[in-house]
Coordinates of C-alpha atoms in Angstrom, one line a residue:
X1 CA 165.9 157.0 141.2
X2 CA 163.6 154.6 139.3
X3 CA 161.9 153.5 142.6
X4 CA 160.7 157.2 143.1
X5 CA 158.3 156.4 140.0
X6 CA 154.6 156.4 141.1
X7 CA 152.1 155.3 138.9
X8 CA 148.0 155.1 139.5
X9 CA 145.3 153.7 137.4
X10 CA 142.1 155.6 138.5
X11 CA 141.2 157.3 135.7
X12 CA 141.6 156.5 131.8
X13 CA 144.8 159.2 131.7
X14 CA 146.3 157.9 134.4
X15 CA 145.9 154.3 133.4
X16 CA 147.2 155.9 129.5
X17 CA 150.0 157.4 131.3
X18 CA 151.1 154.3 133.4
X19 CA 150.8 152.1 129.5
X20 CA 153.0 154.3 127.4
X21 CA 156.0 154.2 130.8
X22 CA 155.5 150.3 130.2
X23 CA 155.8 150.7 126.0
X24 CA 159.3 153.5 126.4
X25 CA 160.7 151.5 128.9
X26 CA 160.6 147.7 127.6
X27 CA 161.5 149.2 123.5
X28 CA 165.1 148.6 124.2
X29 CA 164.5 144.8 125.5
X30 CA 162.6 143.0 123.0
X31 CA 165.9 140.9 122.2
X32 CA 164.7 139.8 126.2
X33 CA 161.2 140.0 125.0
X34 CA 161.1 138.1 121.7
X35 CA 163.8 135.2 122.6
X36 CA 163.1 131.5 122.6
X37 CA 165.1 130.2 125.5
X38 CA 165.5 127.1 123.7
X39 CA 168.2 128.8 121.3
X40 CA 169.8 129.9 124.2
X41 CA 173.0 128.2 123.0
X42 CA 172.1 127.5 119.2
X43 CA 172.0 131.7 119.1
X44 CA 174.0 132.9 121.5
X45 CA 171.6 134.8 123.2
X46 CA 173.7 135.9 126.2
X47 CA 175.7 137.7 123.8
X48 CA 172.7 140.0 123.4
X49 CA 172.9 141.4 127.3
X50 CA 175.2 143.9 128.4
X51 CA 178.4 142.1 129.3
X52 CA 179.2 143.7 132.7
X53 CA 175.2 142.5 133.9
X54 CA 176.4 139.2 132.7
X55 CA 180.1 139.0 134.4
X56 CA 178.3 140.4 137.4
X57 CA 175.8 137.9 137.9
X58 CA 177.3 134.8 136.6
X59 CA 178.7 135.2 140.1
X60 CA 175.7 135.8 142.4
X61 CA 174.3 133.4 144.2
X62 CA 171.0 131.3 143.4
X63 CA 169.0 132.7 146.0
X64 CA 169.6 136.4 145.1
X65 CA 169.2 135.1 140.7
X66 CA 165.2 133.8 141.8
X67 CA 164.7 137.5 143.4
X68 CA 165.6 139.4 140.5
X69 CA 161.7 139.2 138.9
X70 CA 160.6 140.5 142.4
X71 CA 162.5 143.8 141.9
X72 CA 165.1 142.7 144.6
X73 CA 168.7 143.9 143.9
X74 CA 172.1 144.2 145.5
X75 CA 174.0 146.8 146.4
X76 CA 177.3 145.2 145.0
X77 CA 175.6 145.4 141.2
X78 CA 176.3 147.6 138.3
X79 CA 174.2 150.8 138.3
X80 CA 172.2 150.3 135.0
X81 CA 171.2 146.9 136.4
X82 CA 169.8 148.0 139.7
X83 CA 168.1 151.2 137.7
X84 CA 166.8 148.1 135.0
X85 CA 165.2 146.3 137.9
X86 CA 163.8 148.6 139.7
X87 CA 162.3 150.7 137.3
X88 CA 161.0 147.0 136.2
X89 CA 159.5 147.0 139.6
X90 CA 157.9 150.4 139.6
X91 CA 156.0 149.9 136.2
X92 CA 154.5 146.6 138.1
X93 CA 151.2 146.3 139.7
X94 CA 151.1 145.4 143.2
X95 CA 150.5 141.4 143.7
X96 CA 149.8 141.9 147.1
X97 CA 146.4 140.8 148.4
X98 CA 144.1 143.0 149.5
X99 CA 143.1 144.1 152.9
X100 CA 138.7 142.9 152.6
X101 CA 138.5 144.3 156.0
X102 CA 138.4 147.4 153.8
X103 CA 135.5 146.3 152.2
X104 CA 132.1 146.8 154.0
X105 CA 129.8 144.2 154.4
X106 CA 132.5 141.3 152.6
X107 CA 132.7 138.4 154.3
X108 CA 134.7 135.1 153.5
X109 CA 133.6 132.5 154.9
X110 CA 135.3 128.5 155.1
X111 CA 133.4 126.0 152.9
X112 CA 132.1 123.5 153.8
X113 CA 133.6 119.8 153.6
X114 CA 131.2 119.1 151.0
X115 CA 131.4 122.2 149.0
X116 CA 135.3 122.2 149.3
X117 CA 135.6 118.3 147.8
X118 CA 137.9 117.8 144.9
X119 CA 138.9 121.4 145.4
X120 CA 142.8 121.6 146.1
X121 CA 144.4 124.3 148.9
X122 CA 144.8 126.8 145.7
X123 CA 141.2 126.5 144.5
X124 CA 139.4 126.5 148.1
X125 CA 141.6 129.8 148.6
X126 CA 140.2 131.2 145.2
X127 CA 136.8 130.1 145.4
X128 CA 136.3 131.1 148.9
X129 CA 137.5 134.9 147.9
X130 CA 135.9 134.9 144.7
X131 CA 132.9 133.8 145.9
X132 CA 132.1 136.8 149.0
X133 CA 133.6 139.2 146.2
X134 CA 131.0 138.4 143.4
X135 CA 128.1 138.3 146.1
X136 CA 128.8 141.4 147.0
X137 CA 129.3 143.0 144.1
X138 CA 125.4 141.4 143.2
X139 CA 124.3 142.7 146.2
X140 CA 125.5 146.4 145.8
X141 CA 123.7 146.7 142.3
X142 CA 120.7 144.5 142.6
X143 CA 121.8 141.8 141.3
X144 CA 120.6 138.2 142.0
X145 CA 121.6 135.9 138.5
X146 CA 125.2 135.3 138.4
X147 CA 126.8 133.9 135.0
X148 CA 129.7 132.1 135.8
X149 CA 131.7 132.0 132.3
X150 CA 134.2 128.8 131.9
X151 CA 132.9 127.4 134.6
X152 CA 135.2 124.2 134.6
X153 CA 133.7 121.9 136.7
X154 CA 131.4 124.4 138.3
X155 CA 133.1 125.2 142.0
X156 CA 132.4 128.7 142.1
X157 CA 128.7 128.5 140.9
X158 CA 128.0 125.8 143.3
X159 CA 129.6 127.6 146.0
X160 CA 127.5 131.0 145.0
X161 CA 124.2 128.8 144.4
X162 CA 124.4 127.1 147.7
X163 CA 125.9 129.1 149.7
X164 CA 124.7 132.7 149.0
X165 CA 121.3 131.6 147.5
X166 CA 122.2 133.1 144.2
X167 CA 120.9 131.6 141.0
X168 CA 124.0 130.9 139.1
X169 CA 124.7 129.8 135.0
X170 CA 127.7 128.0 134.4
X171 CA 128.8 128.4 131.4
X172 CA 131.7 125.7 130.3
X173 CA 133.1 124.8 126.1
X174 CA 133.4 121.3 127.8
X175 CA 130.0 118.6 128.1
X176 CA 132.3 116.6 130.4
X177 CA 132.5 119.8 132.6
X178 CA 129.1 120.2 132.5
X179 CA 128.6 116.5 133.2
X180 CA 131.0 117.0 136.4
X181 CA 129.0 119.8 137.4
X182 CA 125.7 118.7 137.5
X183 CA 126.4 115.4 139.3
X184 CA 128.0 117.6 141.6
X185 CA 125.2 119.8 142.3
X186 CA 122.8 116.9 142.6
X187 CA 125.1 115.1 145.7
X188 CA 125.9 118.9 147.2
X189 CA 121.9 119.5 147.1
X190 CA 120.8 115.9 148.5
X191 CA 123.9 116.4 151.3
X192 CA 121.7 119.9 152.3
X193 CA 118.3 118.4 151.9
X194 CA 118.9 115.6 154.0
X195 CA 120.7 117.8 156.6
X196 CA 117.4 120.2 157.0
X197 CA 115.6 116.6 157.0
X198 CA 117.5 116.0 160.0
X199 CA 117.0 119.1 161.5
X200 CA 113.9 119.2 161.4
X201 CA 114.0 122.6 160.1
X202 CA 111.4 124.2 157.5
X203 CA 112.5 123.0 153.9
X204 CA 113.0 125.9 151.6
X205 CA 113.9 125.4 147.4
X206 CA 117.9 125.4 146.9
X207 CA 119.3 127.1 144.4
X208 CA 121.1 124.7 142.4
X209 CA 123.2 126.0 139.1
X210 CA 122.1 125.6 135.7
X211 CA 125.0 124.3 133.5
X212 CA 125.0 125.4 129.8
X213 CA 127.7 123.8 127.6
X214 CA 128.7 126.3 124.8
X215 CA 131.4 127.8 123.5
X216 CA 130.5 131.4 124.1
X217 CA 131.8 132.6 120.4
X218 CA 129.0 133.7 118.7
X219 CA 126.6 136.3 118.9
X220 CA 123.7 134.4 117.2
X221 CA 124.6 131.6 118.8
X222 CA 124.3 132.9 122.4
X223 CA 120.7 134.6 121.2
X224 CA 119.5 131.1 120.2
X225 CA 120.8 129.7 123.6
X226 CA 119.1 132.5 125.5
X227 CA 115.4 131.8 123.4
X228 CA 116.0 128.0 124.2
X229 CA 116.6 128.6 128.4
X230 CA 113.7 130.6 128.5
X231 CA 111.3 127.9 126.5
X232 CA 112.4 125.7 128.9
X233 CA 112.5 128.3 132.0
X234 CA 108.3 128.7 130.7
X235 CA 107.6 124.9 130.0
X236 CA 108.6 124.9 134.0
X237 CA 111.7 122.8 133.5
X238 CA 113.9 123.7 136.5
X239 CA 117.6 122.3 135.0
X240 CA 119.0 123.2 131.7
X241 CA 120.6 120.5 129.8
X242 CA 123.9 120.4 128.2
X243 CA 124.2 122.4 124.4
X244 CA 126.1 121.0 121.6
X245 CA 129.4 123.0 121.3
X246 CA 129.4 125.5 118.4
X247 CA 133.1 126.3 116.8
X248 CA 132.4 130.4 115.5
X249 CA 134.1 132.7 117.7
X250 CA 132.2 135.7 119.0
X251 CA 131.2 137.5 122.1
X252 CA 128.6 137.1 124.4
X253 CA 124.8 138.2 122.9
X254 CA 122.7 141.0 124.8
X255 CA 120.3 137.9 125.5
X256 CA 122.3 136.4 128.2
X257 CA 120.2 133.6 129.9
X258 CA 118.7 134.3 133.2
X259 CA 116.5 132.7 135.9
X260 CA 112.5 133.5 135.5
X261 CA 112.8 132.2 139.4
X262 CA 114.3 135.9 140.3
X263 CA 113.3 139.1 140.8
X264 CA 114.7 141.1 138.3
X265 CA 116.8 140.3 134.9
X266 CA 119.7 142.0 135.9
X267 CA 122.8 140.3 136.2
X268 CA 126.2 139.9 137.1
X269 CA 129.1 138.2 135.1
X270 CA 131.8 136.5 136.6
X271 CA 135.3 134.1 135.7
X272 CA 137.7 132.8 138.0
X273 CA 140.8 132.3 135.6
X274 CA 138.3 132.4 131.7
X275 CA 141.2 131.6 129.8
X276 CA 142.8 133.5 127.0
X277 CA 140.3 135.9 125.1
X278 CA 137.7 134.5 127.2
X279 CA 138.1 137.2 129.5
X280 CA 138.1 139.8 127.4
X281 CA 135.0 138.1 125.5
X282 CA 133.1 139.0 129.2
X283 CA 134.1 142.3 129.6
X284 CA 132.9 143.1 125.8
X285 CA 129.8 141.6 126.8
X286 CA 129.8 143.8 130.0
X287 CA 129.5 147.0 128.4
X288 CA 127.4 145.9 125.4
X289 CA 124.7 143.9 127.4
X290 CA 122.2 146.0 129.4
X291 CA 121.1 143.2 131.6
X292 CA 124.7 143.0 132.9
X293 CA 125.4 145.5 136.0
X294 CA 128.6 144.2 136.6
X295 CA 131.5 142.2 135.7
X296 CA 134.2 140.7 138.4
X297 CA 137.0 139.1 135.7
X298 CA 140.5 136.8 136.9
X299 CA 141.9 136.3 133.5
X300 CA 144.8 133.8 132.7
X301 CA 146.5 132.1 129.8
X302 CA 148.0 135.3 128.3
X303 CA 149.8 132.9 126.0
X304 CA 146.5 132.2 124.5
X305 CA 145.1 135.5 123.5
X306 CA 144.7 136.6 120.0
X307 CA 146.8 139.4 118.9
X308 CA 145.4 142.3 116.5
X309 CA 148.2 142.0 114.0
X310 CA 147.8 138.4 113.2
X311 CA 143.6 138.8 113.3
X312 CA 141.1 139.8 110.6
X313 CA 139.8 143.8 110.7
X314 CA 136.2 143.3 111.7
X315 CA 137.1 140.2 114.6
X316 CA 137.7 141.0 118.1
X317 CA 140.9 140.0 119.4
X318 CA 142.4 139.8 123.0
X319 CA 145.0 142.3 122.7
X320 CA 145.2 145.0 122.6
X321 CA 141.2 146.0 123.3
X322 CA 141.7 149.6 124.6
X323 CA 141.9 151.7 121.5
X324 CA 144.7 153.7 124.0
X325 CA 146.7 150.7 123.1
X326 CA 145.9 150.2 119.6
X327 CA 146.7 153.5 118.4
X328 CA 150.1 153.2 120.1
X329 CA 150.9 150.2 117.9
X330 CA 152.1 147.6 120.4
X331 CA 152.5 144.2 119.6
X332 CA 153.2 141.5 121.8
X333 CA 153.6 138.2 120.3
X334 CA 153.5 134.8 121.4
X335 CA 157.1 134.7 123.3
X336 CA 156.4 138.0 124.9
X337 CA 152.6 136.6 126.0
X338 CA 154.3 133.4 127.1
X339 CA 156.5 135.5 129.9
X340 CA 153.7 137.7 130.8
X341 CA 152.6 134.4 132.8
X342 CA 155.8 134.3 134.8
X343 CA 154.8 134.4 138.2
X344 CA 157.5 136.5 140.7
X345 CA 156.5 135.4 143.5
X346 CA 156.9 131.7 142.8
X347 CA 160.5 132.7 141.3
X348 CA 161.3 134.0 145.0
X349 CA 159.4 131.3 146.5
X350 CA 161.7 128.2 144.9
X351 CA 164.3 126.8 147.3
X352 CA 168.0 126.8 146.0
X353 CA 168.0 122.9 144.9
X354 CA 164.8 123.8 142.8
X355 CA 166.1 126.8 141.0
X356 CA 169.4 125.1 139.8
X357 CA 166.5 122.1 138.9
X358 CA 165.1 124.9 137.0
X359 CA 168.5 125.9 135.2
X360 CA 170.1 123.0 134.6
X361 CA 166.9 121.9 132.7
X362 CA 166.7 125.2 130.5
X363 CA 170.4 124.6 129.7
X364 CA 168.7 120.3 128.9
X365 CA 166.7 122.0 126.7
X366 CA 168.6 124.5 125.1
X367 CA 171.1 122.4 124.3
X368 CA 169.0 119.9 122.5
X369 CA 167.3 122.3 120.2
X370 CA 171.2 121.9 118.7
X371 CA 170.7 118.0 118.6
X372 CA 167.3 118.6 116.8
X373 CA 168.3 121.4 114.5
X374 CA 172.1 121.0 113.7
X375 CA 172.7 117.1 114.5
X376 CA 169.0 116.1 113.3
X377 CA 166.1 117.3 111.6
X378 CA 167.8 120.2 109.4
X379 CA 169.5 117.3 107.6
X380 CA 167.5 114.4 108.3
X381 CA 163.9 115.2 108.9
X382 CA 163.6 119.0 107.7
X383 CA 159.4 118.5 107.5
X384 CA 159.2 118.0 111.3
X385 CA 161.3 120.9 111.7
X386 CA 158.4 123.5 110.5
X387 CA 156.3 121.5 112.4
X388 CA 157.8 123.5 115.5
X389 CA 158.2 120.5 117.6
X390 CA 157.6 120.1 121.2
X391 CA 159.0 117.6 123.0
X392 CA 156.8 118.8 126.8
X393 CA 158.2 118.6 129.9
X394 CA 160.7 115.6 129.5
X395 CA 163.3 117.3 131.9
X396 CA 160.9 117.3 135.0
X397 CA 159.4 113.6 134.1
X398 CA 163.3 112.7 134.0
X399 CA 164.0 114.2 137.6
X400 CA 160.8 112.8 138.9
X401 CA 161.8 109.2 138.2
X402 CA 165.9 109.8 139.1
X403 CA 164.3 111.1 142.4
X404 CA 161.9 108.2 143.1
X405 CA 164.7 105.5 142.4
X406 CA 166.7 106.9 144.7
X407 CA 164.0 107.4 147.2
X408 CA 162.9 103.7 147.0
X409 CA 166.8 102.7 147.2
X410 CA 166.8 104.8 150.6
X411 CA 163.8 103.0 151.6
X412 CA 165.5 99.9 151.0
X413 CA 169.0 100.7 152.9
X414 CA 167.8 103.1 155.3
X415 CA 169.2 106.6 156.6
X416 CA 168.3 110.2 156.5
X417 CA 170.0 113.7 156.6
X418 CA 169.0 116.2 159.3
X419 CA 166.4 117.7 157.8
X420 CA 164.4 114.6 157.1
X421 CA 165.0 114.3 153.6
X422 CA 167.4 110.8 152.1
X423 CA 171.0 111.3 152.2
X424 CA 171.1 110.1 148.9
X425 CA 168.3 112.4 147.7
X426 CA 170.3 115.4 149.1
X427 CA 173.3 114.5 147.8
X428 CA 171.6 113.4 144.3
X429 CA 170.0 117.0 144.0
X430 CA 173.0 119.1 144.5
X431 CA 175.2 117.3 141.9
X432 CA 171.6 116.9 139.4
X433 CA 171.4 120.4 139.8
X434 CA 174.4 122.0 140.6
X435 CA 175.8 123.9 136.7
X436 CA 178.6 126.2 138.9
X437 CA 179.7 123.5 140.8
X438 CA 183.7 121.6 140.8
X439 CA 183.9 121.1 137.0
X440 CA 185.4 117.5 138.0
X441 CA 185.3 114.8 135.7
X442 CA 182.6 112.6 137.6
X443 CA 180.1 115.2 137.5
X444 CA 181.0 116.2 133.9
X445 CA 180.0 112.5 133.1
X446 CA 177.0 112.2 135.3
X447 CA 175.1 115.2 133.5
X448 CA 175.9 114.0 130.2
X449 CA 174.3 111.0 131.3
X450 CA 171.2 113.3 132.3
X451 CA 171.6 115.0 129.0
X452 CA 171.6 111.6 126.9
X453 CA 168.4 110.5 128.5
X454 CA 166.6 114.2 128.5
X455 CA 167.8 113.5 124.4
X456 CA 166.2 110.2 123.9
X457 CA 163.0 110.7 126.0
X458 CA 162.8 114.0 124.0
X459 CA 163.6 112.2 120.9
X460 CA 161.1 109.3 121.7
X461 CA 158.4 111.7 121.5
X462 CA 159.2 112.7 118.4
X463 CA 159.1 109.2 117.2
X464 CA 162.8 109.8 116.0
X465 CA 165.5 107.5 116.5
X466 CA 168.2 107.9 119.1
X467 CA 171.9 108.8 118.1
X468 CA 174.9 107.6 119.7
X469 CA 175.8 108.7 123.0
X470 CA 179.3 110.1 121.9
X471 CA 176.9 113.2 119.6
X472 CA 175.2 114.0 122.7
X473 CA 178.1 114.0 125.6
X474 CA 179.9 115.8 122.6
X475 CA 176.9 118.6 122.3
X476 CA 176.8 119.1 126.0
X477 CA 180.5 119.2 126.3
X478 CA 180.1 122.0 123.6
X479 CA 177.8 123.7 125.6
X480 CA 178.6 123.2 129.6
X481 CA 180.8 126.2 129.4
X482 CA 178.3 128.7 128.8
X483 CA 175.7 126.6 130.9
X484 CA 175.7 128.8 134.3
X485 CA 174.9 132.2 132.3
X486 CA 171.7 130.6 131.7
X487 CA 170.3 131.5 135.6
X488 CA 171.7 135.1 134.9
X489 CA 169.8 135.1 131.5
X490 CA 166.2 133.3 132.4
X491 CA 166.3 135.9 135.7
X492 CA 166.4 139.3 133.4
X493 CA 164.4 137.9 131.3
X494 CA 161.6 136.8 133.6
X495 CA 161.9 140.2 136.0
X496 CA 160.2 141.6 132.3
X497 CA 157.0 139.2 133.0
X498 CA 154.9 140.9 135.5
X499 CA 155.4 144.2 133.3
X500 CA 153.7 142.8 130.1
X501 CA 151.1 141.3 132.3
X502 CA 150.8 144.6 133.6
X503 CA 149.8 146.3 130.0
X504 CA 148.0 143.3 129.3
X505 CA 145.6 144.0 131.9
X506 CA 145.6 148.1 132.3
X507 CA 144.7 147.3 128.6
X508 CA 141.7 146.1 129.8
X509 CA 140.9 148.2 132.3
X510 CA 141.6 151.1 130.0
X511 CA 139.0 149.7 127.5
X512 CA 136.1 149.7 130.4
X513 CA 137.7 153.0 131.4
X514 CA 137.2 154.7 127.9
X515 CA 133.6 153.7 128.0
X516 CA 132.7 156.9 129.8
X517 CA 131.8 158.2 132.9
X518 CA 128.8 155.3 133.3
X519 CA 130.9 152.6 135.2
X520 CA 133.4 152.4 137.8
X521 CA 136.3 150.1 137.0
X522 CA 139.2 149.1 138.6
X523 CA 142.0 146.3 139.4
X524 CA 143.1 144.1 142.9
X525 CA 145.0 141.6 143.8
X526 CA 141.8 139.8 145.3
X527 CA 144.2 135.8 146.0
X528 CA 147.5 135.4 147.6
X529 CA 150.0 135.4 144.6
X530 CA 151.7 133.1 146.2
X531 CA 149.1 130.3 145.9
X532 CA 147.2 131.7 142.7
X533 CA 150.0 133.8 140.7
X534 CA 147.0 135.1 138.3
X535 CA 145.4 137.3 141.1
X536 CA 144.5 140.2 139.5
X537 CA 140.4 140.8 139.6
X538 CA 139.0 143.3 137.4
X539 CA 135.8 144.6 138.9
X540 CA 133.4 147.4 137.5
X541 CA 129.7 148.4 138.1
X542 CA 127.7 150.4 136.0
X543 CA 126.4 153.5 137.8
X544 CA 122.4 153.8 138.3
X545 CA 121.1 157.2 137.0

């Protein structure tokens, strides 16, 4: 049975092994793989799956649809659909977060109110984690300068500067970040020196992070950043000012900036979420700088990483990076990047009302790429259509304000349902939401009232002008009856995203891997996937000799 399959990533055959499993198996789906969800309708994409997967699930429930990219199946289902999903499942890496009790001398610790403000539930969670992690990791190789690459708005440098005494560059493409950052730092380190102040207790220097703003994309650029830090580290100037952006991309110099105010000039480099081929950018510079002694990368934005195909010969793109990968010949493309950032676990976490949300809004979508390609700009306005026009997230704006009128009108008249929420929210959710429901002619009318304004708010920011309502109830009319196999279709097609995030990142681990025997290298879940779906740390150490 496909659940029997074990896979294991420890060494650069295994991790080889566990890639070309992922490449066999997902061959046959790339009409899954490659589709734009928005021609659900205006291609018939449905007609694509096998029909007994399709018959069998245009009758399943909600609940059990959002499980499907979890590996969950029913015993009721066709046996090549169970075998599809599970083997799905067993080609996965496990999301689940790891035990740190495991981990001697780790400990996370709570921060404090004033290193936790502006963080959200999701950030504190990753920041606390990441933080004892990286420390750690510093402390088992000697470490004691972390660089902290796309920084943001510098949470976990402040956290390992003030905190764990570590002296920290955060490294952000944004001023504004770096802005943030430092008037950050400056409150956090008055808060603590007016705390020992009151204490009474014997003032020592904080470690307070230095914020560098530069796109880290060129080699020569990053060597004249590093020569500039340590004229300034020399003239005895204690806090590096920001750095005009620079617009070559590249990879990290050898001369990574580092603290004259430490021991050593080893260092460690860290990124909580670097986006796109910024993460693979640090674990380049991992094994080409010898100053670096470890690397403790949380990639995201898959959707942004450049692909080999569509780069020149002698750049460095994001995937693939092991040369396992590249002389297999796999390309992903953009749609197939986009699902690698499905998130499973947030699929089964979504109540019934917001998966049929979820749906019904696909199916909004979908059925307005006909209004923009057949009723529109292929006969009107055929320059905007190369444009590949996006129109963002008009069906959730559109719910958001349905929702608040109705919540103010409750407000207004009173009443509640049982479990706390309006009656007239409840009942406006199940008929918003509800594609399988009674096919009777009030509801038909009520969502091609949703469907004309998802059409003009879509249109409106396209700067187009609106049609009549008769083309749009007529386009949804045309496509209602296929409407509920779009939660059977967006489920398959999602159960295929934690696979390609899997190569994406054995990818990676196979490129530090293939380096040699002079580093240790491996992947875990480090957040709960639940609150950060990108959990996935890679971690490696070069070995002393």
């Amino acid at each position: 049975m496909a659940e029997e399959f074990k896979y294991s990533c420890n060494t650069a055959s295994e991790t080889l092994e566990w890639i070309h499993a992922i490449i066999n198996f997902i061959a046959p789906y790339r009409y899954f793989i490659d589709a734009h969800v928005v021609n659900f309708f205006k291609d018939r994409l449905w007609e694509a799956v096998d029909k007994e997967w399709m018959d069998c699930l245009q009758k399943e429930s909600v609940e059990n649809l959002l499980r499907i990219p979890s590996g969950v199946v029913q015993d009721h289902w066709p046996g090549s659909l169970k075998d599809f999903i599970l083997t799905l499942r067993s080609l996965c890496l496990s999301r689940e977060q790891a035990d740190f009790q495991e981990f001697s001398g780790m400990h996370i610790a709570s921060l404090s109110n004033v290193l936790a403000q502006g963080m959200n539930h999701k950030k504190k969670h990753e920041v606390e984690v990441l933080s004892a992690l990286v420390s750690l990791v510093a402390k088992q190789v000697g470490a004691r300068t972390i660089v902290d690459v796309g920084a943001g708005q510098g949470y976990l440098a402040q956290v390992l500067a003030f905190d764990y005494q570590l002296s920290v560059i955060a490294i952000d493409a944004c001023s504004h970040h770096g802005k943030i950052t430092d008037a950050r730092a400056e409150r956090i380190r008055k808060h603590y020196a007016a705390k020992m102040r009151k204490n009474c207790s014997e003032p020592r220097e904080l470690s307070v992070p230095k914020t560098v703003t530069c796109r880290v994309l060129s080699t020569d650029t990053l060597k004249a950043l590093s020569n500039s830090l340590i004229e300034k580290d020399h003239a005895g100037n204690q806090h590096m000012g920001n750095r005009s952006s620079v617009s070559q991309p590249s990879r990290f110099a050898e001369d990574i900036p580092h603290s004259r105010s430490c021991s050593d000039s080893t260092l460690v480099i860290a990124g909580l979420h670097a986006c796109g081929d910024l993460s693979v950018t640090m674990l380049r510079t991992f094994l080409e700088c010898d100053k670096a002694k470890a690397v403790i990368s949380v990639g995201c934005c898959y959707n942004l990483l450049s692909e080999e195909a569509i780069c020149e010969a002698d750049s460095c793109c994001g995937f693939p990076v092991s040369q396992g990968v590249k002389s297999a010949g796999v390309i992903l493309a953009k749609s197939a990047r986009d699902l690698a950032c499905q998130s499973a676990d947030r699929w089964r976490g979504l109540g019934e009302n917001a998966g049929l949300h979820n749906f019904e809004l696909h199916a909004f979508r979908a059925a307005f790429q006909i209004v923009l390609i057949v009723k529109f700009l292929f006969r009107h306005y055929p320059s905007i259509l190369l444009e590949s026009p996006t129109i963002g997230r008009q069906g959730k704006a559109l719910r958001r304000q349905q929702n608040q009128r109705i919540l103010e009108s409750n407000l207004h008249h009173g009443g509640s349902s049982e479990s706390g929420e309006p009656r007239e929210s409840v009942a406006f959710l199940h008929e918003y939401s509800s594609i399988q429901s009674s096919n009777s002619e009030s509801n038909a009318v009520d969502r091609c009232s949703l469907f004309a304004k998802f059409c003009e708010s879509g249109l409106g920011r396209l700067h187009l002008p609106h049609l009549a309502d008769t083309a749009y109830s007529a386009i949804w009319r045309e496509s209602e009856s296929y409407a509920e196999l779009i939660g059977p279709y967006w489920s398959l097609r999602a159960a295929l995203g934690p696979v390609l995030e899997t190569l994406i990142l054995l990818d990676r681990l196979l490129l530090l891997q293939e380096y040699g025997s002079d580093l240790e290298a491996s992947l875990l879940p480090i957040f709960n996937p639940v609150l950060s779906p990108r959990n996935m740390a890679i971690i490696a150490r070069k070995i002393r000799k």
